[in-house]
Amino acid sequence: MIRKTFLLAAVMVLLTNVGSFSQNEKDSTNKKWDDEKWLNWEDYDWFHWEFYGRPFIEINYGFGGADHKKLKSKFADIGSLELKLGYASRSTFYTEDIIQFSEKYLFGSRFRADLKSSSTAIGEMKSDLWRFGFAKREGYAYKLNNFSIMPYNSSGFVWSRLEMIDYPAKFYLLTNPPMSLDNAINDTEILNRFHEVYRFGTVNEGGIKFDISSSVSFNVSYEGAVIFPRHLVWKHLGSIIIEEGAKHLLDNFIDEVSDSSPYATPIVDFLLNNGLSYAFFTLKKDRMNWPFETEAPLTYETIKFGITVTF
């Protein structure tokens, strides 16, 4: 319900604003770029990680929950705090009203039930998770004077350490209907794969930033994170190749859309790239390295609100 509400709100915001910009659309056959021509194909390569642009600091607060397909027990809802440090760069795209942007950043986060305002229900397990990683955020924006609407898609890699405050054995007689002892033992074995150890994973995020000045912006986003119980390098590499290949095909299609209708590009890019990310995130809930036969991972879904200060 949370993710459906967010996507509906995001689409309504974008469709409401595209009309005012489309009135200014101009005929053009060539893209115009700033002198710093760094947004090229190499920028989409995960192994090309030079940092350019203006430094920024971002703080996010969020709420959501954790899940595992094989668990009978239920996690308590969590709140999150996050800090991002990175660099942002922008280029003019076709007209002065449309800009292309790319941001690369390091981040650290904490997910904990006590960070959420609502109380925990009986039978729900409290947890505490710390994580750190790096990611990139890209998209196209509508620009009107000093105000910009920036829908985006981001992806990254993350290392997480989970601490279970409560375990299934504490609640297996209190659930309704009561959980069997066998299920409580099985859930405990699954959770022990993640408890107090660092685990590798991936993170994807879709959202909208609102630049209210050259230095301050606000954002709202939805994030899906996947935490692997173990890292299978070759299967993970194969899964990444498939996902990045699909994204590259989408990017080519979006380029064709931009040639015909530049003012539709931010919306099309937002819907297609985030739709693709969410589709792969859903598939990975059953197989962490989809389409390969692998274990179910631990997943987090979070709605986040943040503020960014760019220097």
mmCIF file of C-alpha atoms in Angstrom, residues 119-277:
data_model
loop_
_atom_site.group_PDB
_atom_site.id
_atom_site.type_symbol
_atom_site.label_atom_id
_atom_site.label_comp_id
_atom_site.label_asym_id
_atom_site.label_seq_id
_atom_site.Cartn_x
_atom_site.Cartn_y
_atom_site.Cartn_z
ATOM 1 C CA SER A 119 4.503 1.354 19.205
ATOM 2 C CA THR A 120 5.401 -2.233 18.376
ATOM 3 C CA ALA A 121 2.621 -4.823 18.367
ATOM 4 C CA ILE A 122 2.863 -7.983 20.468
ATOM 5 C CA GLY A 123 4.575 -10.740 18.553
ATOM 6 C CA GLU A 124 6.576 -8.462 16.242
ATOM 7 C CA MET A 125 10.365 -8.705 16.346
ATOM 8 C CA LYS A 126 12.430 -5.579 16.948
ATOM 9 C CA SER A 127 15.691 -5.213 15.051
ATOM 10 C CA ASP A 128 18.563 -2.779 14.639
ATOM 11 C CA LEU A 129 20.462 -2.513 11.344
ATOM 12 C CA TRP A 130 23.486 -0.401 10.413
ATOM 13 C CA ARG A 131 24.659 -0.128 6.826
ATOM 14 C CA PHE A 132 27.022 1.767 4.518
ATOM 15 C CA GLY A 133 27.606 1.813 0.786
ATOM 16 C CA PHE A 134 27.827 3.839 -2.413
ATOM 17 C CA ALA A 135 25.327 4.644 -5.153
ATOM 18 C CA LYS A 136 24.554 6.775 -8.180
ATOM 19 C CA ARG A 137 21.421 8.838 -8.845
ATOM 20 C CA GLU A 138 20.421 9.927 -12.361
ATOM 21 C CA GLY A 139 17.562 11.500 -14.248
ATOM 22 C CA TYR A 140 16.206 14.436 -16.222
ATOM 23 C CA ALA A 141 14.678 17.528 -14.644
ATOM 24 C CA TYR A 142 12.288 20.337 -15.470
ATOM 25 C CA LYS A 143 13.923 23.683 -14.703
ATOM 26 C CA LEU A 144 12.059 26.983 -14.221
ATOM 27 C CA ASN A 145 14.334 29.816 -13.127
ATOM 28 C CA ASN A 146 15.769 28.750 -9.738
ATOM 29 C CA PHE A 147 13.193 25.985 -9.192
ATOM 30 C CA SER A 148 13.612 22.442 -10.553
ATOM 31 C CA ILE A 149 11.583 19.241 -10.415
ATOM 32 C CA MET A 150 13.981 16.293 -10.593
ATOM 33 C CA PRO A 151 12.513 12.764 -10.888
ATOM 34 C CA TYR A 152 15.252 10.165 -10.547
ATOM 35 C CA ASN A 153 16.309 6.554 -10.266
ATOM 36 C CA SER A 154 19.285 5.402 -8.189
ATOM 37 C CA SER A 155 21.104 2.128 -7.584
ATOM 38 C CA GLY A 156 24.005 1.052 -5.441
ATOM 39 C CA PHE A 157 25.813 -1.529 -3.350
ATOM 40 C CA VAL A 158 25.549 -1.822 0.415
ATOM 41 C CA TRP A 159 27.051 -3.666 3.385
ATOM 42 C CA SER A 160 24.689 -4.251 6.336
ATOM 43 C CA ARG A 161 24.952 -5.516 9.896
ATOM 44 C CA LEU A 162 21.721 -6.692 11.530
ATOM 45 C CA GLU A 163 21.190 -7.131 15.257
ATOM 46 C CA MET A 164 18.021 -8.950 16.273
ATOM 47 C CA ILE A 165 16.681 -7.482 19.512
ATOM 48 C CA ASP A 166 13.846 -10.052 19.643
ATOM 49 C CA TYR A 167 13.779 -13.618 18.351
ATOM 50 C CA PRO A 168 10.824 -15.844 17.306
ATOM 51 C CA ALA A 169 11.214 -18.065 20.382
ATOM 52 C CA LYS A 170 10.170 -15.107 22.532
ATOM 53 C CA PHE A 171 6.785 -14.847 20.810
ATOM 54 C CA TYR A 172 5.902 -18.217 19.320
ATOM 55 C CA LEU A 173 3.173 -18.873 21.937
ATOM 56 C CA LEU A 174 1.855 -15.289 21.788
ATOM 57 C CA THR A 175 1.026 -15.103 18.083
ATOM 58 C CA ASN A 176 -2.507 -15.572 16.846
ATOM 59 C CA PRO A 177 -2.784 -18.364 15.852
ATOM 60 C CA PRO A 178 0.169 -19.653 17.910
ATOM 61 C CA MET A 179 3.317 -20.405 15.910
ATOM 62 C CA SER A 180 4.639 -23.944 16.073
ATOM 63 C CA LEU A 181 7.979 -24.591 17.743
ATOM 64 C CA ASP A 182 9.341 -25.982 14.464
ATOM 65 C CA ASN A 183 8.542 -22.715 12.679
ATOM 66 C CA ALA A 184 10.142 -20.704 15.482
ATOM 67 C CA ILE A 185 13.323 -22.796 15.217
ATOM 68 C CA ASN A 186 13.369 -22.475 11.418
ATOM 69 C CA ASP A 187 12.934 -18.689 11.625
ATOM 70 C CA THR A 188 15.745 -18.469 14.166
ATOM 71 C CA GLU A 189 18.085 -20.367 11.831
ATOM 72 C CA ILE A 190 17.266 -17.967 8.993
ATOM 73 C CA LEU A 191 17.823 -14.885 11.139
ATOM 74 C CA ASN A 192 21.123 -16.232 12.430
ATOM 75 C CA ARG A 193 22.400 -15.967 8.843
ATOM 76 C CA PHE A 194 22.215 -12.185 9.223
ATOM 77 C CA HIS A 195 22.574 -11.571 12.981
ATOM 78 C CA GLU A 196 25.701 -9.635 14.000
ATOM 79 C CA VAL A 197 27.584 -10.234 10.733
ATOM 80 C CA TYR A 198 28.227 -7.966 7.756
ATOM 81 C CA ARG A 199 26.302 -8.942 4.638
ATOM 82 C CA PHE A 200 26.556 -7.592 1.099
ATOM 83 C CA GLY A 201 23.548 -6.423 -0.896
ATOM 84 C CA THR A 202 22.027 -4.010 -3.381
ATOM 85 C CA VAL A 203 19.795 -0.965 -3.077
ATOM 86 C CA ASN A 204 17.503 0.815 -5.550
ATOM 87 C CA GLU A 205 15.607 4.037 -5.066
ATOM 88 C CA GLY A 206 13.103 6.063 -7.046
ATOM 89 C CA GLY A 207 12.033 9.542 -6.086
ATOM 90 C CA ILE A 208 11.631 13.228 -6.860
ATOM 91 C CA LYS A 209 13.839 16.113 -5.745
ATOM 92 C CA PHE A 210 12.538 19.659 -5.572
ATOM 93 C CA ASP A 211 15.268 22.282 -5.958
ATOM 94 C CA ILE A 212 14.039 25.483 -4.334
ATOM 95 C CA SER A 213 17.357 27.252 -4.837
ATOM 96 C CA SER A 214 20.837 26.535 -6.152
ATOM 97 C CA SER A 215 21.830 25.224 -2.707
ATOM 98 C CA VAL A 216 18.777 23.623 -1.054
ATOM 99 C CA SER A 217 16.431 20.870 -2.226
ATOM 100 C CA PHE A 218 13.850 18.543 -0.692
ATOM 101 C CA ASN A 219 13.110 14.995 -1.785
ATOM 102 C CA VAL A 220 10.662 12.142 -1.330
ATOM 103 C CA SER A 221 11.541 8.609 -2.387
ATOM 104 C CA TYR A 222 10.810 4.888 -2.188
ATOM 105 C CA GLU A 223 13.691 2.467 -1.588
ATOM 106 C CA GLY A 224 14.010 -1.279 -1.954
ATOM 107 C CA ALA A 225 17.101 -2.962 -0.467
ATOM 108 C CA VAL A 226 18.215 -6.588 -0.806
ATOM 109 C CA ILE A 227 20.568 -8.185 1.749
ATOM 110 C CA PHE A 228 22.207 -11.460 0.712
ATOM 111 C CA PRO A 229 22.630 -14.263 3.288
ATOM 112 C CA ARG A 230 25.873 -14.993 1.438
ATOM 113 C CA HIS A 231 27.587 -13.544 -1.632
ATOM 114 C CA LEU A 232 27.716 -15.808 -4.686
ATOM 115 C CA VAL A 233 30.062 -13.787 -6.890
ATOM 116 C CA TRP A 234 29.454 -15.386 -10.297
ATOM 117 C CA LYS A 235 25.677 -15.658 -9.958
ATOM 118 C CA HIS A 236 25.529 -12.095 -8.685
ATOM 119 C CA LEU A 237 27.641 -10.933 -11.635
ATOM 120 C CA GLY A 238 25.326 -12.747 -14.047
ATOM 121 C CA SER A 239 22.280 -11.152 -12.431
ATOM 122 C CA ILE A 240 23.865 -7.677 -12.676
ATOM 123 C CA ILE A 241 24.682 -8.183 -16.368
ATOM 124 C CA ILE A 242 21.056 -9.069 -17.113
ATOM 125 C CA GLU A 243 19.689 -6.104 -15.144
ATOM 126 C CA GLU A 244 22.171 -3.589 -16.559
ATOM 127 C CA GLY A 245 21.568 -4.956 -20.064
ATOM 128 C CA ALA A 246 17.842 -4.357 -19.675
ATOM 129 C CA LYS A 247 18.541 -0.859 -18.368
ATOM 130 C CA HIS A 248 20.797 -0.103 -21.322
ATOM 131 C CA LEU A 249 18.021 -1.095 -23.742
ATOM 132 C CA LEU A 250 15.625 1.202 -21.876
ATOM 133 C CA ASP A 251 18.127 4.060 -22.025
ATOM 134 C CA ASN A 252 18.370 3.649 -25.792
ATOM 135 C CA PHE A 253 14.580 3.799 -26.045
ATOM 136 C CA ILE A 254 14.496 6.900 -23.813
ATOM 137 C CA ASP A 255 17.067 8.546 -26.089
ATOM 138 C CA GLU A 256 14.710 7.981 -29.013
ATOM 139 C CA VAL A 257 11.838 9.493 -27.031
ATOM 140 C CA SER A 258 13.985 12.514 -26.207
ATOM 141 C CA ASP A 259 14.716 13.109 -29.914
ATOM 142 C CA SER A 260 10.997 13.302 -30.670
ATOM 143 C CA SER A 261 9.636 14.889 -27.484
ATOM 144 C CA PRO A 262 12.239 16.338 -25.096
ATOM 145 C CA TYR A 263 9.656 17.521 -22.580
ATOM 146 C CA ALA A 264 8.345 13.993 -22.095
ATOM 147 C CA THR A 265 11.827 12.651 -21.296
ATOM 148 C CA PRO A 266 11.856 13.215 -17.490
ATOM 149 C CA ILE A 267 8.513 11.419 -17.056
ATOM 150 C CA VAL A 268 9.343 8.540 -19.404
ATOM 151 C CA ASP A 269 12.766 8.071 -17.820
ATOM 152 C CA PHE A 270 11.274 8.121 -14.308
ATOM 153 C CA LEU A 271 8.502 5.609 -15.042
ATOM 154 C CA LEU A 272 10.510 3.154 -17.141
ATOM 155 C CA ASN A 273 13.708 3.020 -15.082
ATOM 156 C CA ASN A 274 11.917 2.830 -11.737
ATOM 157 C CA GLY A 275 9.469 0.285 -13.127
ATOM 158 C CA LEU A 276 12.404 -1.859 -14.230
ATOM 159 C CA SER A 277 14.126 -1.505 -10.844
#
